[in-house]
PDB file of C-alpha atoms in Angstrom:
ATOM      1  CA  MET U   1     142.276 174.250 165.777  1.00  0.00           C
ATOM      2  CA  GLY U   2     141.680 172.059 168.818  1.00  0.00           C
ATOM      3  CA  ILE U   3     140.890 175.088 171.003  1.00  0.00           C
ATOM      4  CA  ARG U   4     139.108 177.118 168.335  1.00  0.00           C
ATOM      5  CA  LYS U   5     135.671 176.828 169.986  1.00  0.00           C
ATOM      6  CA  VAL U   6     136.983 178.104 173.334  1.00  0.00           C
ATOM      7  CA  LEU U   7     138.736 181.052 171.706  1.00  0.00           C
ATOM      8  CA  GLY U   8     135.750 181.688 169.460  1.00  0.00           C
ATOM      9  CA  THR U   9     133.576 182.043 172.561  1.00  0.00           C
ATOM     10  CA  LEU U  10     136.192 184.363 174.074  1.00  0.00           C
ATOM     11  CA  SER U  11     136.150 186.542 170.933  1.00  0.00           C
ATOM     12  CA  ILE U  12     132.357 186.831 171.040  1.00  0.00           C
ATOM     13  CA  CYS U  13     132.480 187.848 174.709  1.00  0.00           C
ATOM     14  CA  LEU U  14     135.174 190.471 174.056  1.00  0.00           C
ATOM     15  CA  VAL U  15     133.297 191.952 171.105  1.00  0.00           C
ATOM     16  CA  VAL U  16     130.002 192.115 173.032  1.00  0.00           C
ATOM     17  CA  ALA U  17     131.746 193.664 176.057  1.00  0.00           C
ATOM     18  CA  SER U  18     133.475 196.233 173.819  1.00  0.00           C
ATOM     19  CA  ILE U  19     130.195 197.201 172.150  1.00  0.00           C
ATOM     20  CA  ILE U  20     128.545 197.642 175.553  1.00  0.00           C
ATOM     21  CA  LEU U  21     131.443 199.832 176.733  1.00  0.00           C
ATOM     22  CA  LEU U  22     131.310 201.958 173.583  1.00  0.00           C
ATOM     23  CA  ALA U  23     127.538 202.354 173.911  1.00  0.00           C
ATOM     24  CA  THR U  24     127.565 203.233 177.623  1.00  0.00           C
ATOM     25  CA  ARG U  25     130.895 204.984 178.252  1.00  0.00           C
ATOM     26  CA  GLY U  26     131.936 206.026 174.768  1.00  0.00           C
ATOM     27  CA  LEU U  27     135.433 207.128 173.861  1.00  0.00           C
ATOM     28  CA  ASN U  28     137.545 209.730 175.625  1.00  0.00           C
ATOM     29  CA  LEU U  29     137.693 211.982 172.565  1.00  0.00           C
ATOM     30  CA  GLY U  30     140.746 214.198 172.244  1.00  0.00           C
ATOM     31  CA  LEU U  31     140.887 217.847 171.264  1.00  0.00           C
ATOM     32  CA  ASP U  32     140.832 216.954 167.570  1.00  0.00           C
ATOM     33  CA  PHE U  33     137.213 215.897 167.993  1.00  0.00           C
ATOM     34  CA  THR U  34     135.973 218.083 170.870  1.00  0.00           C
ATOM     35  CA  GLY U  35     137.505 221.395 169.811  1.00  0.00           C
ATOM     36  CA  GLY U  36     139.464 223.724 172.080  1.00  0.00           C
ATOM     37  CA  THR U  37     142.030 226.516 172.179  1.00  0.00           C
ATOM     38  CA  THR U  38     145.438 226.387 170.496  1.00  0.00           C
ATOM     39  CA  VAL U  39     148.228 228.654 171.774  1.00  0.00           C
ATOM     40  CA  VAL U  40     151.530 229.054 169.914  1.00  0.00           C
ATOM     41  CA  VAL U  41     154.460 230.652 171.750  1.00  0.00           C
ATOM     42  CA  GLU U  42     158.114 231.332 170.986  1.00  0.00           C
ATOM     43  CA  ALA U  43     161.102 231.571 173.336  1.00  0.00           C
ATOM     44  CA  PRO U  44     164.668 232.837 172.764  1.00  0.00           C
ATOM     45  CA  ALA U  45     166.058 229.410 173.802  1.00  0.00           C
ATOM     46  CA  ASP U  46     165.003 225.778 173.476  1.00  0.00           C
ATOM     47  CA  ILE U  47     161.896 224.928 175.484  1.00  0.00           C
ATOM     48  CA  ASP U  48     161.743 221.968 177.847  1.00  0.00           C
ATOM     49  CA  ILE U  49     158.449 220.307 176.827  1.00  0.00           C
ATOM     50  CA  ALA U  50     158.380 218.018 179.869  1.00  0.00           C
ATOM     51  CA  GLN U  51     158.610 221.045 182.187  1.00  0.00           C
ATOM     52  CA  VAL U  52     155.876 222.818 180.191  1.00  0.00           C
ATOM     53  CA  ARG U  53     153.550 219.845 180.613  1.00  0.00           C
ATOM     54  CA  GLN U  54     154.220 219.814 184.349  1.00  0.00           C
ATOM     55  CA  ASP U  55     153.523 223.553 184.695  1.00  0.00           C
ATOM     56  CA  LEU U  56     150.270 223.247 182.758  1.00  0.00           C
ATOM     57  CA  GLU U  57     149.147 220.270 184.826  1.00  0.00           C
ATOM     58  CA  GLU U  58     149.774 222.183 188.053  1.00  0.00           C
ATOM     59  CA  ALA U  59     147.743 225.098 186.646  1.00  0.00           C
ATOM     60  CA  GLY U  60     144.742 222.862 185.975  1.00  0.00           C
ATOM     61  CA  PHE U  61     145.322 222.087 182.294  1.00  0.00           C
ATOM     62  CA  SER U  62     145.992 218.381 182.797  1.00  0.00           C
ATOM     63  CA  ASP U  63     144.623 217.418 179.361  1.00  0.00           C
ATOM     64  CA  ALA U  64     146.802 219.878 177.429  1.00  0.00           C
ATOM     65  CA  VAL U  65     148.568 218.597 174.318  1.00  0.00           C
ATOM     66  CA  VAL U  66     152.062 220.101 173.925  1.00  0.00           C
ATOM     67  CA  GLN U  67     154.048 219.770 170.693  1.00  0.00           C
ATOM     68  CA  GLN U  68     157.039 221.413 169.056  1.00  0.00           C
ATOM     69  CA  TYR U  69     155.947 223.900 166.419  1.00  0.00           C
ATOM     70  CA  GLY U  70     158.619 223.950 163.732  1.00  0.00           C
ATOM     71  CA  SER U  71     161.642 224.264 166.036  1.00  0.00           C
ATOM     72  CA  ALA U  72     162.696 223.540 169.605  1.00  0.00           C
ATOM     73  CA  ARG U  73     162.055 227.203 170.504  1.00  0.00           C
ATOM     74  CA  ASP U  74     158.418 227.178 169.357  1.00  0.00           C
ATOM     75  CA  ILE U  75     155.666 225.091 170.900  1.00  0.00           C
ATOM     76  CA  SER U  76     151.951 224.620 170.337  1.00  0.00           C
ATOM     77  CA  VAL U  77     149.646 224.035 173.302  1.00  0.00           C
ATOM     78  CA  ARG U  78     146.096 222.744 172.830  1.00  0.00           C
ATOM     79  CA  VAL U  79     143.636 222.717 175.700  1.00  0.00           C
ATOM     80  CA  ALA U  80     140.001 221.667 175.883  1.00  0.00           C
ATOM     81  CA  PRO U  81     137.224 224.239 176.361  1.00  0.00           C
ATOM     82  CA  GLN U  82     137.025 225.434 179.949  1.00  0.00           C
ATOM     83  CA  GLU U  83     133.685 226.016 181.674  1.00  0.00           C
ATOM     84  CA  GLY U  84     132.969 229.676 182.390  1.00  0.00           C
ATOM     85  CA  MET U  85     135.909 230.906 180.286  1.00  0.00           C
ATOM     86  CA  GLU U  86     136.011 232.406 176.822  1.00  0.00           C
ATOM     87  CA  ALA U  87     138.551 231.102 174.316  1.00  0.00           C
ATOM     88  CA  ASP U  88     140.664 234.285 174.525  1.00  0.00           C
ATOM     89  CA  GLN U  89     140.718 234.073 178.307  1.00  0.00           C
ATOM     90  CA  VAL U  90     141.827 230.440 178.137  1.00  0.00           C
ATOM     91  CA  GLY U  91     144.630 231.439 175.776  1.00  0.00           C
ATOM     92  CA  GLN U  92     145.789 234.204 178.083  1.00  0.00           C
ATOM     93  CA  ASN U  93     145.756 231.888 181.102  1.00  0.00           C
ATOM     94  CA  VAL U  94     147.862 229.342 179.236  1.00  0.00           C
ATOM     95  CA  TYR U  95     150.300 232.055 178.143  1.00  0.00           C
ATOM     96  CA  GLN U  96     150.624 233.423 181.682  1.00  0.00           C
ATOM     97  CA  THR U  97     151.258 229.917 183.015  1.00  0.00           C
ATOM     98  CA  LEU U  98     154.035 229.364 180.488  1.00  0.00           C
ATOM     99  CA  SER U  99     155.515 232.846 181.048  1.00  0.00           C
ATOM    100  CA  GLY U 100     156.014 232.019 184.707  1.00  0.00           C
ATOM    101  CA  GLY U 101     158.599 229.383 183.825  1.00  0.00           C
ATOM    102  CA  ILE U 102     160.085 230.746 180.572  1.00  0.00           C
ATOM    103  CA  ASP U 103     161.713 234.179 180.301  1.00  0.00           C
ATOM    104  CA  ASP U 104     160.944 236.520 177.371  1.00  0.00           C
ATOM    105  CA  LEU U 105     158.214 234.247 176.045  1.00  0.00           C
ATOM    106  CA  GLN U 106     156.319 235.675 173.070  1.00  0.00           C
ATOM    107  CA  LEU U 107     152.710 234.900 172.205  1.00  0.00           C
ATOM    108  CA  LYS U 108     152.508 234.247 168.458  1.00  0.00           C
ATOM    109  CA  GLN U 109     149.007 232.880 167.902  1.00  0.00           C
ATOM    110  CA  VAL U 110     145.754 231.994 169.673  1.00  0.00           C
ATOM    111  CA  GLU U 111     143.088 229.999 167.812  1.00  0.00           C
ATOM    112  CA  PHE U 112     139.809 228.459 168.875  1.00  0.00           C
ATOM    113  CA  VAL U 113     138.307 225.375 167.215  1.00  0.00           C
ATOM    114  CA  GLY U 114     134.600 224.986 167.966  1.00  0.00           C
ATOM    115  CA  PRO U 115     132.913 221.653 168.731  1.00  0.00           C
ATOM    116  CA  GLN U 116     131.098 221.746 165.377  1.00  0.00           C
ATOM    117  CA  VAL U 117     134.388 221.258 163.545  1.00  0.00           C
ATOM    118  CA  GLY U 118     135.196 218.380 165.882  1.00  0.00           C
ATOM    119  CA  ASP U 119     131.823 216.771 165.176  1.00  0.00           C
ATOM    120  CA  GLU U 120     132.387 216.995 161.419  1.00  0.00           C
ATOM    121  CA  LEU U 121     135.853 215.520 161.826  1.00  0.00           C
ATOM    122  CA  ARG U 122     134.477 212.667 163.915  1.00  0.00           C
ATOM    123  CA  ASP U 123     131.811 211.861 161.331  1.00  0.00           C
ATOM    124  CA  GLN U 124     134.323 211.953 158.476  1.00  0.00           C
ATOM    125  CA  SER U 125     136.700 209.731 160.440  1.00  0.00           C
ATOM    126  CA  GLY U 126     133.988 207.139 161.002  1.00  0.00           C
ATOM    127  CA  LEU U 127     133.093 207.263 157.314  1.00  0.00           C
ATOM    128  CA  ALA U 128     136.745 206.763 156.358  1.00  0.00           C
ATOM    129  CA  MET U 129     136.937 203.673 158.569  1.00  0.00           C
ATOM    130  CA  LEU U 130     133.755 202.202 157.069  1.00  0.00           C
ATOM    131  CA  MET U 131     135.002 202.886 153.539  1.00  0.00           C
ATOM    132  CA  ALA U 132     138.293 201.157 154.307  1.00  0.00           C
ATOM    133  CA  LEU U 133     136.469 198.076 155.599  1.00  0.00           C
ATOM    134  CA  GLY U 134     134.129 198.067 152.603  1.00  0.00           C
ATOM    135  CA  LEU U 135     136.962 198.251 150.079  1.00  0.00           C
ATOM    136  CA  MET U 136     138.777 195.460 151.919  1.00  0.00           C
ATOM    137  CA  LEU U 137     135.643 193.321 151.606  1.00  0.00           C
ATOM    138  CA  VAL U 138     135.471 193.916 147.839  1.00  0.00           C
ATOM    139  CA  TYR U 139     139.169 193.099 147.409  1.00  0.00           C
ATOM    140  CA  VAL U 140     139.071 189.854 149.398  1.00  0.00           C
ATOM    141  CA  TRP U 141     135.745 188.847 147.809  1.00  0.00           C
ATOM    142  CA  PHE U 142     137.254 188.952 144.321  1.00  0.00           C
ATOM    143  CA  ARG U 143     140.597 187.458 145.325  1.00  0.00           C
ATOM    144  CA  PHE U 144     139.245 184.446 147.172  1.00  0.00           C
ATOM    145  CA  SER U 145     135.563 183.661 147.561  1.00  0.00           C
ATOM    146  CA  ASN U 146     132.538 185.129 149.248  1.00  0.00           C
ATOM    147  CA  LYS U 147     133.128 183.012 152.362  1.00  0.00           C
ATOM    148  CA  PHE U 148     136.667 184.308 152.746  1.00  0.00           C
ATOM    149  CA  GLY U 149     135.469 187.862 152.154  1.00  0.00           C
ATOM    150  CA  ILE U 150     132.929 187.639 154.956  1.00  0.00           C
ATOM    151  CA  ALA U 151     135.354 185.905 157.334  1.00  0.00           C
ATOM    152  CA  THR U 152     138.205 188.359 156.715  1.00  0.00           C
ATOM    153  CA  VAL U 153     136.157 191.545 157.043  1.00  0.00           C
ATOM    154  CA  ALA U 154     134.434 190.158 160.148  1.00  0.00           C
ATOM    155  CA  ALA U 155     137.918 189.578 161.612  1.00  0.00           C
ATOM    156  CA  LEU U 156     138.854 193.191 160.809  1.00  0.00           C
ATOM    157  CA  LEU U 157     135.705 194.426 162.558  1.00  0.00           C
ATOM    158  CA  HIS U 158     136.584 192.156 165.493  1.00  0.00           C
ATOM    159  CA  ASP U 159     140.024 193.803 165.779  1.00  0.00           C
ATOM    160  CA  VAL U 160     138.747 197.380 165.503  1.00  0.00           C
ATOM    161  CA  ILE U 161     135.901 196.889 168.001  1.00  0.00           C
ATOM    162  CA  ILE U 162     138.144 195.280 170.619  1.00  0.00           C
ATOM    163  CA  VAL U 163     140.791 198.017 170.320  1.00  0.00           C
ATOM    164  CA  LEU U 164     138.135 200.733 170.614  1.00  0.00           C
ATOM    165  CA  GLY U 165     136.585 198.876 173.546  1.00  0.00           C
ATOM    166  CA  LEU U 166     139.932 198.877 175.355  1.00  0.00           C
ATOM    167  CA  PHE U 167     140.301 202.621 174.763  1.00  0.00           C
ATOM    168  CA  SER U 168     136.826 203.090 176.216  1.00  0.00           C
ATOM    169  CA  LEU U 169     137.612 200.891 179.235  1.00  0.00           C
ATOM    170  CA  VAL U 170     140.902 202.535 180.268  1.00  0.00           C
ATOM    171  CA  ARG U 171     139.864 206.035 179.058  1.00  0.00           C
ATOM    172  CA  TRP U 172     142.905 206.558 176.863  1.00  0.00           C
ATOM    173  CA  PRO U 173     142.488 209.718 174.742  1.00  0.00           C
ATOM    174  CA  PHE U 174     141.197 209.033 171.235  1.00  0.00           C
ATOM    175  CA  ASP U 175     142.431 211.573 168.685  1.00  0.00           C
ATOM    176  CA  LEU U 176     143.512 211.681 165.047  1.00  0.00           C
ATOM    177  CA  THR U 177     146.790 209.928 165.898  1.00  0.00           C
ATOM    178  CA  VAL U 178     144.889 206.964 167.336  1.00  0.00           C
ATOM    179  CA  LEU U 179     142.543 206.975 164.340  1.00  0.00           C
ATOM    180  CA  ALA U 180     145.582 206.718 162.058  1.00  0.00           C
ATOM    181  CA  ALA U 181     146.755 203.752 164.131  1.00  0.00           C
ATOM    182  CA  VAL U 182     143.355 202.054 163.765  1.00  0.00           C
ATOM    183  CA  LEU U 183     143.438 202.502 159.977  1.00  0.00           C
ATOM    184  CA  ALA U 184     146.997 201.139 159.926  1.00  0.00           C
ATOM    185  CA  LEU U 185     145.782 198.189 162.001  1.00  0.00           C
ATOM    186  CA  ILE U 186     143.115 197.405 159.374  1.00  0.00           C
ATOM    187  CA  GLY U 187     145.806 197.152 156.710  1.00  0.00           C
ATOM    188  CA  TYR U 188     148.159 195.123 158.892  1.00  0.00           C
ATOM    189  CA  SER U 189     145.474 192.682 160.001  1.00  0.00           C
ATOM    190  CA  LEU U 190     144.231 192.229 156.432  1.00  0.00           C
ATOM    191  CA  ASN U 191     147.744 191.452 155.209  1.00  0.00           C
ATOM    192  CA  ASP U 192     148.159 188.856 157.943  1.00  0.00           C
ATOM    193  CA  SER U 193     144.803 187.271 157.119  1.00  0.00           C
ATOM    194  CA  ILE U 194     145.583 187.133 153.383  1.00  0.00           C
ATOM    195  CA  VAL U 195     148.837 185.262 154.000  1.00  0.00           C
ATOM    196  CA  VAL U 196     146.944 182.640 155.985  1.00  0.00           C
ATOM    197  CA  ALA U 197     144.098 182.588 153.462  1.00  0.00           C
ATOM    198  CA  ASP U 198     146.486 182.048 150.535  1.00  0.00           C
ATOM    199  CA  ARG U 199     147.992 179.000 152.207  1.00  0.00           C
ATOM    200  CA  ILE U 200     144.551 177.609 153.113  1.00  0.00           C
ATOM    201  CA  ARG U 201     143.425 177.946 149.486  1.00  0.00           C
ATOM    202  CA  GLU U 202     146.591 176.268 148.170  1.00  0.00           C
ATOM    203  CA  ASN U 203     146.228 173.383 150.585  1.00  0.00           C
ATOM    204  CA  PHE U 204     142.565 172.874 149.689  1.00  0.00           C
ATOM    205  CA  ARG U 205     143.497 172.691 146.012  1.00  0.00           C
ATOM    206  CA  ASN U 206     146.684 170.624 146.244  1.00  0.00           C
ATOM    207  CA  THR U 207     145.914 167.967 148.835  1.00  0.00           C
ATOM    208  CA  ARG U 208     143.933 164.756 148.664  1.00  0.00           C
ATOM    209  CA  GLU U 209     142.741 165.359 152.213  1.00  0.00           C
ATOM    210  CA  THR U 210     139.000 166.083 152.424  1.00  0.00           C
ATOM    211  CA  ASP U 211     138.601 167.054 156.087  1.00  0.00           C
ATOM    212  CA  PRO U 212     138.523 170.910 156.229  1.00  0.00           C
ATOM    213  CA  HIS U 213     139.717 170.927 159.858  1.00  0.00           C
ATOM    214  CA  VAL U 214     142.890 169.017 158.962  1.00  0.00           C
ATOM    215  CA  ILE U 215     143.559 171.199 155.917  1.00  0.00           C
ATOM    216  CA  VAL U 216     143.068 174.504 157.761  1.00  0.00           C
ATOM    217  CA  ASN U 217     145.076 173.318 160.751  1.00  0.00           C
ATOM    218  CA  GLY U 218     147.986 172.365 158.479  1.00  0.00           C
ATOM    219  CA  ALA U 219     147.861 175.682 156.607  1.00  0.00           C
ATOM    220  CA  ILE U 220     147.950 177.709 159.824  1.00  0.00           C
ATOM    221  CA  SER U 221     150.820 175.617 161.189  1.00  0.00           C
ATOM    222  CA  GLU U 222     152.812 176.253 158.015  1.00  0.00           C
ATOM    223  CA  THR U 223     152.391 180.042 158.261  1.00  0.00           C
ATOM    224  CA  LEU U 224     152.654 180.295 162.047  1.00  0.00           C
ATOM    225  CA  SER U 225     156.390 181.034 162.202  1.00  0.00           C
ATOM    226  CA  ARG U 226     156.063 183.767 159.568  1.00  0.00           C
ATOM    227  CA  THR U 227     153.116 185.320 161.423  1.00  0.00           C
ATOM    228  CA  ILE U 228     154.914 185.332 164.769  1.00  0.00           C
ATOM    229  CA  ASN U 229     158.163 186.718 163.344  1.00  0.00           C
ATOM    230  CA  THR U 230     156.370 189.535 161.511  1.00  0.00           C
ATOM    231  CA  SER U 231     154.356 190.497 164.581  1.00  0.00           C
ATOM    232  CA  PHE U 232     157.408 190.339 166.853  1.00  0.00           C
ATOM    233  CA  THR U 233     159.567 192.609 164.682  1.00  0.00           C
ATOM    234  CA  THR U 234     156.712 195.114 164.351  1.00  0.00           C
ATOM    235  CA  ILE U 235     156.178 195.088 168.104  1.00  0.00           C
ATOM    236  CA  LEU U 236     159.884 195.902 168.628  1.00  0.00           C
ATOM    237  CA  VAL U 237     159.460 199.094 166.586  1.00  0.00           C
ATOM    238  CA  LEU U 238     156.297 200.053 168.465  1.00  0.00           C
ATOM    239  CA  VAL U 239     157.928 199.469 171.850  1.00  0.00           C
ATOM    240  CA  ALA U 240     160.719 201.847 170.801  1.00  0.00           C
ATOM    241  CA  LEU U 241     158.099 204.429 169.758  1.00  0.00           C
ATOM    242  CA  PHE U 242     156.263 203.988 173.051  1.00  0.00           C
ATOM    243  CA  PHE U 243     159.328 204.673 175.205  1.00  0.00           C
ATOM    244  CA  PHE U 244     161.287 207.105 173.020  1.00  0.00           C
ATOM    245  CA  GLY U 245     158.707 208.657 170.667  1.00  0.00           C
ATOM    246  CA  GLY U 246     157.455 211.195 173.169  1.00  0.00           C
ATOM    247  CA  GLU U 247     153.980 211.942 174.444  1.00  0.00           C
ATOM    248  CA  VAL U 248     152.521 212.509 170.978  1.00  0.00           C
ATOM    249  CA  MET U 249     153.446 209.037 169.680  1.00  0.00           C
ATOM    250  CA  ARG U 250     152.445 207.203 172.834  1.00  0.00           C
ATOM    251  CA  ALA U 251     148.761 206.861 171.988  1.00  0.00           C
ATOM    252  CA  PHE U 252     149.651 205.757 168.440  1.00  0.00           C
ATOM    253  CA  SER U 253     151.982 203.038 169.697  1.00  0.00           C
ATOM    254  CA  GLU U 254     149.506 201.915 172.382  1.00  0.00           C
ATOM    255  CA  ALA U 255     146.750 201.414 169.828  1.00  0.00           C
ATOM    256  CA  LEU U 256     148.976 199.469 167.440  1.00  0.00           C
ATOM    257  CA  LEU U 257     150.569 197.343 170.168  1.00  0.00           C
ATOM    258  CA  VAL U 258     147.150 196.137 171.251  1.00  0.00           C
ATOM    259  CA  GLY U 259     145.936 195.939 167.655  1.00  0.00           C
ATOM    260  CA  ILE U 260     148.800 193.802 166.376  1.00  0.00           C
ATOM    261  CA  PHE U 261     148.327 191.301 169.182  1.00  0.00           C
ATOM    262  CA  VAL U 262     144.580 191.111 168.512  1.00  0.00           C
ATOM    263  CA  GLY U 263     145.094 191.093 164.721  1.00  0.00           C
ATOM    264  CA  THR U 264     147.564 188.218 164.856  1.00  0.00           C
ATOM    265  CA  TYR U 265     145.139 186.252 167.009  1.00  0.00           C
ATOM    266  CA  SER U 266     142.174 186.987 164.726  1.00  0.00           C
ATOM    267  CA  SER U 267     143.999 186.022 161.509  1.00  0.00           C
ATOM    268  CA  ILE U 268     144.450 182.552 162.991  1.00  0.00           C
ATOM    269  CA  TYR U 269     141.348 181.849 165.048  1.00  0.00           C
ATOM    270  CA  VAL U 270     138.615 184.286 164.016  1.00  0.00           C
ATOM    271  CA  VAL U 271     139.018 183.747 160.263  1.00  0.00           C
ATOM    272  CA  ALA U 272     139.246 179.979 160.623  1.00  0.00           C
ATOM    273  CA  ASN U 273     136.263 179.815 163.008  1.00  0.00           C
ATOM    274  CA  LEU U 274     134.110 181.798 160.627  1.00  0.00           C
ATOM    275  CA  LEU U 275     135.160 179.658 157.664  1.00  0.00           C
ATOM    276  CA  PHE U 276     133.995 176.545 159.498  1.00  0.00           C
ATOM    277  CA  THR U 277     130.779 178.309 160.506  1.00  0.00           C
ATOM    278  CA  LEU U 278     130.122 179.201 156.864  1.00  0.00           C
ATOM    279  CA  GLY U 279     130.752 175.597 155.844  1.00  0.00           C
ATOM    280  CA  VAL U 280     133.982 175.918 153.873  1.00  0.00           C
ATOM    281  CA  SER U 281     134.776 172.860 151.765  1.00  0.00           C
ATOM    282  CA  LYS U 282     137.117 171.696 149.052  1.00  0.00           C
ATOM    283  CA  GLU U 283     134.529 172.579 146.381  1.00  0.00           C
ATOM    284  CA  ASP U 284     134.865 176.290 147.215  1.00  0.00           C
ATOM    285  CA  PHE U 285     138.417 176.328 145.847  1.00  0.00           C
ATOM    286  CA  LEU U 286     138.185 174.131 142.797  1.00  0.00           C
ATOM    287  CA  ILE U 287     139.136 175.874 139.574  1.00  0.00           C
ATOM    288  CA  PRO U 288     136.256 175.484 137.090  1.00  0.00           C
ATOM    289  CA  GLU U 289     137.210 173.586 133.983  1.00  0.00           C
ATOM    290  CA  LYS U 290     136.904 175.405 130.704  1.00  0.00           C
ATOM    291  CA  GLU U 291     134.235 174.059 128.426  1.00  0.00           C
ATOM    292  CA  GLU U 292     135.589 172.634 125.210  1.00  0.00           C
ATOM    293  CA  ILE U 293     134.160 174.104 122.042  1.00  0.00           C
ATOM    294  CA  ASP U 294     133.219 171.522 119.462  1.00  0.00           C
ATOM    295  CA  GLU U 295     134.961 171.997 116.142  1.00  0.00           C
ATOM    296  CA  MET U 296     132.810 172.880 113.220  1.00  0.00           C
ATOM    297  CA  PRO U 297     132.414 169.971 110.748  1.00  0.00           C
TER     298      PRO U 297
END
């Protein structure tokens, strides 16, 4: 806790910078939110997805999302709306590009998703995130105290805003996969914060020490090894997904890699800083004594 004020100032700066980035640059929304054309094709042999991505990039479809569609011989290609081109024309151009590198390629399906559907999906996604944060607040409020509820949910907001700010800064695509990672981050960060909060509450109740700084510092030190080990093993899985999970899982693993680092930091420093700001004391954790009922004469 000796450097908590320095890191608290750093957190405030990062959150403010992230909000400014989100307000000025916004997110690089993927096709799930902007709409676009989906083309499904089938080949007589397995399709090399890496080669397909390269062919599409050379043809001007650098933002295309390529995925297997049921088997290695079927793929789905999603491309953003193209200026001056109808959806059917975009689909035909994609099909012709793929046909140049794959023999006997068959066009199975062409679909167009308008921007209105993407707008509805974006609004529903934001609502889902707010609902998740609200339910977390209710849960922590009843499990601990109002001060812990405010501190924990503020830490969750801190994590989400910084991750979104990074996506805005580096212009990584933000799609439903990344949204799933952000929701997973909320759960992971909350779990980490609750472990620390449980130990802080126990130490407040079971020690004769009265200085909150000493009590919180001891509680965090006792849970530090568990926090680091949990984060490290999770990061190992995400690193494997990043390198071997393919293009589709890359954005998911990027969001969670950043989020776990930020979430581990916030469960230690952001929660504790806010508890001190709210004036946490030993009285907040005392169990009220039951009133004795006088026996009837």
